[in-house]
XYZ file of N, CA and C in Angstrom:
639
model
N 20.012 15.080 -11.901
C 19.602 13.749 -12.359
C 20.306 13.411 -13.673
N 20.924 12.235 -13.736
C 21.584 11.833 -14.966
C 20.553 11.429 -16.008
N 21.001 11.405 -17.272
C 20.093 11.020 -18.359
C 19.606 9.589 -18.174
N 20.528 8.683 -17.795
C 20.123 7.290 -17.612
C 19.078 7.166 -16.507
N 19.285 7.903 -15.409
C 18.322 7.838 -14.306
C 16.979 8.404 -14.746
N 17.020 9.467 -15.541
C 15.774 10.032 -16.069
C 15.016 8.997 -16.890
N 15.732 8.276 -17.748
C 15.090 7.261 -18.575
C 14.527 6.125 -17.750
N 15.290 5.692 -16.738
C 14.816 4.614 -15.867
C 13.593 5.049 -15.074
N 13.645 6.272 -14.551
C 12.524 6.767 -13.748
C 11.261 6.900 -14.594
N 11.417 7.350 -15.834
C 10.260 7.480 -16.714
C 9.627 6.119 -16.961
N 10.464 5.124 -17.241
C 9.957 3.776 -17.484
C 9.277 3.222 -16.238
N 9.933 3.374 -15.089
C 9.360 2.861 -13.841
C 8.032 3.536 -13.525
N 7.930 4.825 -13.839
C 6.695 5.561 -13.582
C 5.546 5.007 -14.409
N 5.801 4.762 -15.685
C 4.767 4.197 -16.555
C 4.332 2.823 -16.052
N 5.309 1.987 -15.710
C 4.991 0.623 -15.303
C 4.251 0.592 -13.972
N 4.651 1.448 -13.045
C 4.017 1.461 -11.723
C 2.566 1.920 -11.801
N 2.258 2.740 -12.805
C 0.893 3.227 -12.972
C 0.050 2.304 -13.853
N 0.673 1.223 -14.317
C -0.052 0.291 -15.173
C -0.350 0.847 -16.549
N 0.402 1.846 -16.971
C 0.159 2.476 -18.272
C 0.918 1.729 -19.369
N 0.295 1.658 -20.533
C 0.935 1.002 -21.668
C 1.949 1.949 -22.301
N 3.125 1.434 -22.547
C 4.159 2.215 -23.218
C 4.747 1.336 -24.307
N 4.636 1.802 -25.533
C 5.141 1.009 -26.647
C 6.604 1.332 -26.914
N 7.289 0.336 -27.439
C 8.731 0.449 -27.642
C 9.083 1.661 -28.492
N 8.325 1.876 -29.572
C 8.652 3.005 -30.445
C 8.458 4.340 -29.725
N 7.494 4.402 -28.803
C 7.288 5.631 -28.035
C 8.463 5.881 -27.096
N 8.900 4.823 -26.431
C 10.008 4.951 -25.486
C 11.302 5.329 -26.204
N 11.583 4.664 -27.321
C 12.796 4.963 -28.081
C 12.769 6.400 -28.589
N 11.605 6.846 -29.026
C 11.482 8.225 -29.501
C 11.798 9.218 -28.383
N 11.315 8.942 -27.186
C 11.545 9.841 -26.057
C 13.012 9.856 -25.634
N 13.602 8.678 -25.463
C 14.980 8.649 -24.963
C 15.971 9.104 -26.035
N 15.621 8.924 -27.303
C 16.531 9.337 -28.378
C 16.707 10.850 -28.429
N 15.725 11.577 -27.927
C 15.817 13.038 -27.932
C 16.817 13.548 -26.901
N 17.127 12.717 -25.901
C 17.960 13.182 -24.794
C 19.234 12.372 -24.576
N 19.385 11.268 -25.303
C 20.490 10.348 -25.027
C 21.344 10.109 -26.267
N 22.611 9.741 -26.029
C 23.454 9.336 -27.146
C 23.115 7.901 -27.545
N 23.738 7.428 -28.628
C 23.369 6.124 -29.177
C 23.588 4.988 -28.180
N 24.729 5.007 -27.500
C 25.040 3.938 -26.552
C 24.015 3.884 -25.432
N 23.621 5.052 -24.952
C 22.643 5.106 -23.863
C 21.275 4.633 -24.333
N 20.898 4.990 -25.554
C 19.617 4.530 -26.100
C 19.570 3.005 -26.113
N 20.658 2.382 -26.545
C 20.712 0.918 -26.582
C 20.543 0.342 -25.176
N 21.243 0.918 -24.212
C 21.154 0.423 -22.837
C 19.744 0.586 -22.279
N 19.123 1.726 -22.566
C 17.766 1.954 -22.086
C 16.775 1.017 -22.779
N 17.035 0.722 -24.047
C 16.172 -0.204 -24.784
C 16.236 -1.604 -24.178
N 17.427 -2.012 -23.746
C 17.570 -3.322 -23.099
C 16.709 -3.385 -21.840
N 16.795 -2.340 -21.038
C 16.016 -2.304 -19.794
C 14.515 -2.343 -20.101
N 14.124 -1.583 -21.106
C 12.708 -1.545 -21.470
C 12.208 -2.936 -21.853
N 12.948 -3.604 -22.727
C 12.492 -4.909 -23.222
C 12.521 -5.977 -22.137
N 13.392 -5.815 -21.153
C 13.404 -6.746 -20.024
C 12.135 -6.620 -19.187
N 11.531 -5.423 -19.191
C 10.412 -5.168 -18.286
C 9.045 -5.154 -18.962
N 8.996 -4.843 -20.244
C 7.689 -4.698 -20.883
C 6.956 -6.036 -20.980
N 5.657 -5.972 -20.767
C 4.819 -7.154 -20.911
C 3.922 -7.056 -22.146
N 4.104 -6.008 -22.929
C 3.339 -5.856 -24.169
C 4.015 -6.699 -25.243
N 3.309 -7.686 -25.745
C 3.939 -8.672 -26.623
C 4.343 -8.100 -27.982
N 3.666 -7.061 -28.438
C 4.100 -6.401 -29.672
C 5.498 -5.806 -29.507
N 5.804 -5.343 -28.305
C 7.129 -4.781 -28.046
C 8.229 -5.837 -28.188
N 7.906 -7.079 -27.854
C 8.907 -8.147 -27.974
C 9.286 -8.367 -29.437
N 8.306 -8.206 -30.323
C 8.564 -8.378 -31.757
C 9.449 -7.243 -32.276
N 9.060 -6.017 -31.964
C 9.830 -4.863 -32.437
C 11.229 -4.882 -31.822
N 11.311 -5.321 -30.576
C 12.609 -5.390 -29.908
C 13.582 -6.314 -30.622
N 13.090 -7.441 -31.130
C 13.978 -8.359 -31.862
C 14.604 -7.670 -33.066
N 13.786 -6.941 -33.811
C 14.314 -6.261 -34.997
C 15.278 -5.143 -34.602
N 14.920 -4.388 -33.574
C 15.775 -3.289 -33.123
C 17.158 -3.804 -32.730
N 17.195 -4.831 -31.915
C 18.487 -5.331 -31.443
C 19.237 -6.087 -32.539
N 18.512 -6.780 -33.398
C 19.186 -7.468 -34.506
C 19.878 -6.454 -35.413
N 19.168 -5.400 -35.752
C 19.732 -4.406 -36.657
C 20.847 -3.589 -36.011
N 20.893 -3.601 -34.694
C 21.950 -2.878 -33.996
C 23.034 -3.801 -33.447
N 22.987 -5.068 -33.848
C 24.071 -5.990 -33.533
C 24.105 -6.519 -32.116
N 22.998 -6.418 -31.381
C 22.950 -6.892 -29.997
C 22.323 -8.290 -29.957
N 23.117 -9.288 -30.324
C 22.566 -10.624 -30.510
C 22.130 -11.274 -29.196
N 22.767 -10.911 -28.102
C 22.341 -11.465 -26.811
C 20.900 -11.061 -26.505
N 20.573 -9.808 -26.790
C 19.205 -9.345 -26.551
C 18.227 -10.005 -27.518
N 18.676 -10.232 -28.750
C 17.826 -10.935 -29.719
C 17.509 -12.336 -29.204
N 18.528 -13.035 -28.703
C 18.323 -14.386 -28.169
C 17.282 -14.382 -27.045
N 17.389 -13.406 -26.156
C 16.451 -13.327 -25.031
C 15.023 -13.103 -25.521
N 14.880 -12.227 -26.499
C 13.538 -11.916 -26.995
C 12.977 -13.044 -27.859
N 13.839 -13.760 -28.549
C 13.364 -14.938 -29.288
C 12.702 -15.911 -28.321
N 13.338 -16.152 -27.192
C 12.778 -17.088 -26.214
C 11.452 -16.578 -25.649
N 11.374 -15.278 -25.395
C 10.114 -14.724 -24.877
C 9.002 -14.863 -25.906
N 9.330 -14.616 -27.158
C 8.319 -14.729 -28.206
C 7.910 -16.181 -28.444
N 8.850 -17.099 -28.303
C 8.513 -18.521 -28.444
C 7.512 -18.953 -27.377
N 7.639 -18.362 -26.199
C 6.774 -18.740 -25.084
C 5.449 -17.981 -25.075
N 5.290 -17.050 -25.995
C 4.048 -16.286 -26.080
C 2.894 -17.198 -26.488
N 1.713 -16.829 -26.047
C 0.528 -17.577 -26.456
C -0.017 -17.135 -27.799
N 0.604 -16.127 -28.393
C 0.121 -15.600 -29.675
C 0.880 -16.240 -30.832
N 0.127 -16.673 -31.827
C 0.748 -17.291 -33.004
C 1.712 -16.334 -33.697
N 1.348 -15.052 -33.748
C 2.192 -14.088 -34.460
C 3.561 -13.968 -33.801
N 3.589 -13.919 -32.477
C 4.877 -13.832 -31.786
C 5.725 -15.073 -32.039
N 5.083 -16.224 -32.036
C 5.816 -17.461 -32.279
C 6.368 -17.501 -33.705
N 5.596 -16.977 -34.653
C 6.062 -16.944 -36.045
C 7.266 -16.024 -36.198
N 7.198 -14.854 -35.574
C 8.345 -13.944 -35.623
C 9.566 -14.575 -34.955
N 9.339 -15.290 -33.860
C 10.457 -15.961 -33.185
C 11.125 -16.965 -34.115
N 10.322 -17.677 -34.889
C 10.876 -18.637 -35.851
C 11.762 -17.935 -36.873
N 11.284 -16.801 -37.384
C 12.043 -16.058 -38.398
C 13.384 -15.589 -37.838
N 13.354 -15.007 -36.651
C 14.606 -14.486 -36.082
C 15.539 -15.610 -35.655
N 14.974 -16.743 -35.247
C 15.827 -17.884 -34.929
C 16.565 -18.353 -36.176
N 15.868 -18.364 -37.302
C 16.514 -18.731 -38.568
C 17.641 -17.751 -38.894
N 17.367 -16.460 -38.758
C 18.384 -15.459 -39.094
C 19.599 -15.563 -38.177
N 19.343 -15.780 -36.889
C 20.443 -15.903 -35.931
C 21.252 -17.172 -36.207
N 20.560 -18.273 -36.437
C 21.262 -19.533 -36.706
C 22.077 -19.446 -37.991
N 21.536 -18.758 -38.969
C 22.266 -18.582 -40.227
C 23.520 -17.736 -40.001
N 23.372 -16.683 -39.228
C 24.516 -15.812 -38.920
C 25.617 -16.586 -38.192
N 25.207 -17.553 -37.385
C 26.168 -18.345 -36.606
C 26.608 -19.611 -37.338
N 26.247 -19.697 -38.615
C 26.631 -20.838 -39.462
C 26.083 -22.166 -38.942
N 24.906 -22.103 -38.339
C 24.255 -23.317 -37.853
C 23.247 -23.861 -38.861
N 22.977 -23.082 -39.905
C 22.052 -23.489 -40.964
C 22.694 -23.219 -42.312
N 22.354 -24.038 -43.291
C 22.751 -23.747 -44.666
C 21.707 -22.821 -45.281
N 22.066 -22.038 -46.292
C 21.074 -21.172 -46.947
C 19.838 -21.921 -47.449
N 19.972 -23.079 -48.106
C 18.756 -23.778 -48.558
C 17.837 -24.187 -47.406
N 18.422 -24.641 -46.301
C 17.607 -25.022 -45.147
C 16.910 -23.809 -44.552
N 17.627 -22.697 -44.497
C 17.033 -21.467 -43.972
C 15.839 -21.033 -44.823
N 15.981 -21.110 -46.138
C 14.874 -20.753 -47.033
C 13.680 -21.669 -46.791
N 13.935 -22.950 -46.628
C 12.846 -23.905 -46.370
C 12.101 -23.551 -45.088
N 12.846 -23.222 -44.052
C 12.222 -22.870 -42.774
C 11.400 -21.588 -42.894
N 11.917 -20.622 -43.624
C 11.170 -19.375 -43.818
C 9.918 -19.610 -44.656
N 10.016 -20.493 -45.627
C 8.843 -20.814 -46.451
C 7.744 -21.496 -45.635
N 8.130 -22.120 -44.528
C 7.145 -22.833 -43.701
C 6.376 -21.898 -42.767
N 6.838 -20.655 -42.656
C 6.173 -19.696 -41.764
C 4.858 -19.242 -42.389
N 3.792 -19.324 -41.622
C 2.484 -18.882 -42.099
C 2.398 -17.363 -41.980
N 2.282 -16.694 -43.110
C 2.251 -15.230 -43.125
C 0.858 -14.743 -42.737
N 0.790 -13.960 -41.658
C -0.518 -13.477 -41.204
C -0.538 -11.977 -40.919
N 0.498 -11.265 -41.383
C 0.508 -9.811 -41.187
C 1.479 -9.176 -42.171
N 1.285 -7.893 -42.488
C 2.232 -7.197 -43.370
C 3.656 -7.196 -42.819
N 3.793 -7.021 -41.508
C 5.131 -6.985 -40.908
C 5.834 -8.327 -41.061
N 5.087 -9.403 -40.881
C 5.689 -10.733 -41.006
C 6.088 -11.003 -42.453
N 5.244 -10.575 -43.394
C 5.613 -10.729 -44.808
C 6.930 -10.007 -45.094
N 7.046 -8.789 -44.589
C 8.243 -7.988 -44.880
C 9.501 -8.633 -44.330
N 9.472 -9.070 -43.074
C 10.705 -9.604 -42.494
C 11.067 -10.949 -43.120
N 10.069 -11.768 -43.419
C 10.359 -13.047 -44.075
C 10.977 -12.799 -45.446
N 10.400 -11.881 -46.193
C 10.893 -11.611 -47.544
C 12.273 -10.970 -47.518
N 12.476 -10.008 -46.624
C 13.788 -9.372 -46.519
C 14.853 -10.378 -46.080
N 14.477 -11.286 -45.200
C 15.419 -12.329 -44.780
C 15.775 -13.240 -45.954
N 14.777 -13.583 -46.756
C 15.040 -14.428 -47.925
C 15.983 -13.738 -48.906
N 15.758 -12.452 -49.126
C 16.626 -11.710 -50.047
C 18.061 -11.712 -49.534
N 18.232 -11.514 -48.231
C 19.576 -11.542 -47.649
C 20.243 -12.896 -47.863
N 19.457 -13.950 -47.744
C 20.003 -15.296 -47.967
C 20.400 -15.468 -49.430
N 19.559 -14.984 -50.332
C 19.907 -15.046 -51.757
C 21.198 -14.273 -52.031
N 21.354 -13.134 -51.374
C 22.586 -12.361 -51.532
C 23.801 -13.183 -51.098
N 23.634 -13.952 -50.020
C 24.760 -14.736 -49.502
C 25.207 -15.812 -50.482
N 24.322 -16.153 -51.417
C 24.676 -17.129 -52.457
C 24.851 -16.435 -53.813
N 25.101 -15.117 -53.747
C 25.431 -14.305 -54.921
C 24.278 -14.175 -55.918
N 23.055 -14.266 -55.420
C 21.880 -14.035 -56.268
C 21.385 -12.612 -55.996
N 22.088 -11.657 -56.576
C 21.856 -10.258 -56.226
C 20.649 -9.640 -56.927
N 20.077 -10.338 -57.874
C 18.893 -9.812 -58.553
C 17.614 -10.101 -57.774
N 17.733 -10.855 -56.676
C 16.540 -11.320 -55.960
C 15.643 -10.181 -55.497
N 16.247 -9.090 -55.041
C 15.448 -7.993 -54.499
C 14.497 -7.421 -55.538
N 14.917 -7.418 -56.789
C 14.082 -6.860 -57.846
C 12.730 -7.542 -57.974
N 12.662 -8.817 -57.587
C 11.407 -9.558 -57.693
C 10.420 -9.193 -56.589
N 10.942 -8.663 -55.487
C 10.107 -8.460 -54.303
C 9.873 -7.001 -53.929
N 10.646 -6.089 -54.478
C 10.692 -4.736 -53.932
C 9.337 -4.029 -53.943
N 8.572 -4.180 -55.009
C 7.277 -3.492 -55.077
C 6.319 -4.005 -54.008
N 6.304 -5.319 -53.820
C 5.387 -5.884 -52.834
C 5.836 -5.550 -51.412
N 7.146 -5.526 -51.182
C 7.636 -5.133 -49.858
C 7.177 -3.713 -49.538
N 7.338 -2.813 -50.492
C 6.911 -1.425 -50.266
C 5.408 -1.334 -50.028
N 4.657 -2.153 -50.726
C 3.202 -2.174 -50.544
C 2.849 -2.574 -49.114
N 3.502 -3.608 -48.605
C 3.206 -4.074 -47.249
C 3.786 -3.145 -46.184
N 4.906 -2.512 -46.474
C 5.460 -1.546 -45.521
C 4.453 -0.448 -45.206
N 3.709 -0.040 -46.208
C 2.719 1.023 -46.026
C 1.540 0.590 -45.156
N 1.434 -0.708 -44.894
C 0.326 -1.221 -44.083
C 0.730 -1.486 -42.632
N 2.004 -1.270 -42.306
C 2.485 -1.503 -40.943
C 2.260 -0.246 -40.109
N 1.672 -0.417 -38.937
C 1.308 0.734 -38.111
C 2.427 1.201 -37.185
N 3.390 0.338 -36.905
C 4.438 0.702 -35.954
C 5.546 1.480 -36.662
N 5.736 2.758 -36.330
C 6.708 3.577 -37.071
C 8.155 3.128 -36.899
N 8.503 2.598 -35.726
C 9.880 2.130 -35.524
C 10.154 0.894 -36.366
N 9.193 -0.011 -36.418
C 9.367 -1.219 -37.220
C 9.501 -0.869 -38.699
N 8.705 0.082 -39.157
C 8.808 0.533 -40.549
C 10.198 1.105 -40.813
N 10.679 1.932 -39.893
C 12.006 2.529 -40.055
C 13.088 1.455 -40.131
N 13.011 0.471 -39.249
C 14.022 -0.587 -39.222
C 13.976 -1.440 -40.485
N 12.777 -1.734 -40.958
C 12.667 -2.500 -42.204
C 13.201 -1.693 -43.390
N 12.990 -0.387 -43.343
C 13.519 0.454 -44.421
C 15.045 0.500 -44.386
N 15.623 0.421 -43.192
C 17.083 0.328 -43.096
C 17.561 -0.951 -43.776
N 16.862 -2.052 -43.508
C 17.196 -3.310 -44.190
C 17.094 -3.136 -45.703
N 16.012 -2.507 -46.124
C 15.806 -2.293 -47.558
C 16.933 -1.466 -48.152
N 17.304 -0.396 -47.465
C 18.369 0.466 -47.977
C 19.697 -0.275 -48.055
N 19.975 -1.098 -47.051
C 21.215 -1.877 -47.073
C 21.222 -2.855 -48.251
N 20.076 -3.487 -48.487
C 19.975 -4.428 -49.605
C 20.017 -3.705 -50.949
N 19.380 -2.545 -51.013
C 19.393 -1.769 -52.256
C 20.787 -1.227 -52.559
N 21.514 -0.868 -51.504
C 22.899 -0.439 -51.699
C 23.691 -1.530 -52.414
N 23.598 -2.762 -51.921
C 24.328 -3.874 -52.542
C 23.799 -4.149 -53.944
N 22.480 -4.094 -54.083
C 21.835 -4.353 -55.377
C 22.374 -3.403 -56.450
N 22.391 -2.108 -56.130
C 22.857 -1.128 -57.119
C 24.375 -1.154 -57.277
N 25.067 -1.426 -56.195
C 26.524 -1.514 -56.258
C 26.948 -2.637 -57.204
N 26.274 -3.780 -57.097
C 26.599 -4.913 -57.965
C 26.235 -4.629 -59.425
N 25.270 -3.744 -59.623
C 24.886 -3.363 -60.989
C 25.708 -2.172 -61.497
N 26.666 -1.744 -60.675
C 27.553 -0.625 -61.007
C 26.787 0.697 -61.139
N 25.671 0.796 -60.429
C 24.905 2.045 -60.392
C 25.258 2.740 -59.077
N 26.425 3.380 -59.071
C 27.035 3.825 -57.827
C 26.300 4.988 -57.170
N 25.728 5.871 -57.957
C 25.022 7.017 -57.371
C 23.817 6.539 -56.559
N 23.036 5.642 -57.142
C 21.890 5.092 -56.419
C 22.359 4.278 -55.216
N 23.446 3.542 -55.390
C 23.978 2.755 -54.287
C 24.369 3.620 -53.106
N 25.060 4.726 -53.381
C 25.483 5.630 -52.304
C 24.281 6.245 -51.589
N 23.251 6.570 -52.349
C 22.059 7.169 -51.741
C 21.475 6.244 -50.680
N 21.353 4.972 -51.015
C 20.770 4.027 -50.062
C 21.727 3.719 -48.915
N 23.026 3.740 -49.188
C 23.997 3.520 -48.113
C 23.923 4.641 -47.084
N 23.852 5.887 -47.542
C 23.763 7.020 -46.625
C 22.485 6.949 -45.793
N 21.387 6.542 -46.420
C 20.128 6.435 -45.683
C 20.219 5.366 -44.605
N 20.854 4.248 -44.919
C 21.004 3.179 -43.932
C 21.898 3.621 -42.778
N 22.985 4.323 -43.098
C 23.906 4.812 -42.074
C 23.197 5.774 -41.127
N 22.375 6.633 -41.682
C 21.712 7.668 -40.883
C 20.759 7.072 -39.856
N 20.132 5.951 -40.190
C 19.052 5.431 -39.359
C 19.487 4.417 -38.312
N 20.624 3.749 -38.490
C 20.983 2.673 -37.568
C 21.985 3.130 -36.529
N 21.909 2.534 -35.344
C 22.872 2.800 -34.283
C 24.095 1.890 -34.400
N 24.013 0.854 -35.217
C 25.043 -0.179 -35.245
C 26.318 0.360 -35.897
N 27.332 0.608 -35.099
C 28.547 1.247 -35.593
C 29.280 0.378 -36.606
N 29.280 -0.940 -36.407
C 29.942 -1.817 -37.367
C 29.261 -1.722 -38.724
N 27.920 -1.689 -38.713
C 27.183 -1.573 -39.972
C 27.503 -0.238 -40.648
N 27.614 0.817 -39.859
C 27.954 2.123 -40.414
C 29.330 2.090 -41.069
N 30.281 1.453 -40.404
C 31.642 1.410 -40.937
C 31.691 0.627 -42.245
N 31.019 -0.522 -42.272
C 31.027 -1.351 -43.481
C 30.414 -0.598 -44.656
N 29.304 0.093 -44.391
C 28.673 0.863 -45.462
C 29.575 2.005 -45.907
N 30.215 2.670 -44.937
C 31.027 3.838 -45.253
C 32.194 3.491 -46.178
N 32.851 2.366 -45.947
C 34.041 2.049 -46.734
C 33.695 1.709 -48.179
N 32.394 1.487 -48.455
C 31.989 1.207 -49.828
C 31.460 2.438 -50.547
N 31.435 3.592 -49.873
C 30.895 4.804 -50.500
C 31.883 5.387 -51.506
């Protein structure tokens, strides 16, 4: 049996039995047996099939951080159609980030849209704030993270999903790398760059971080 078939069979077995399987559980299992490319492919299959709405939220962050924008687009639409306010709010945030990446929004407009999101969970606070910091960075306001870092860490400790926490910490490390690099604090910058490289599957992100070490 190939690794991919093993992963597919495991997923199909859970679904056929009506058992709940969370995204972080599935990723943890397949990561022990699969290479990075295979994990991404298995994650796509999982998110196409899961009906657990929390998984749709975590899936957006997973694919966004790993550069799979097509999957992000698909999950944004699923979250928009959810009956839960939280899913719709997360969809708004990721739509802003995607539109900004595609130069469909200006930074000031993106900030306005993020400010309009009603914060109702620690995870939503973290992603909205981290997105805002990234936007500030794009306009060369590199001190922005310093205003938010303590509160972000406070809310990170309140998030129950371990994969989401890990992904948000990757964002934090990437932002801290730039923050310290711009302040010419290279030792601290390298520390956060290495941590970000270790945790993400996104090869382009790894390369960009590596060339600045």
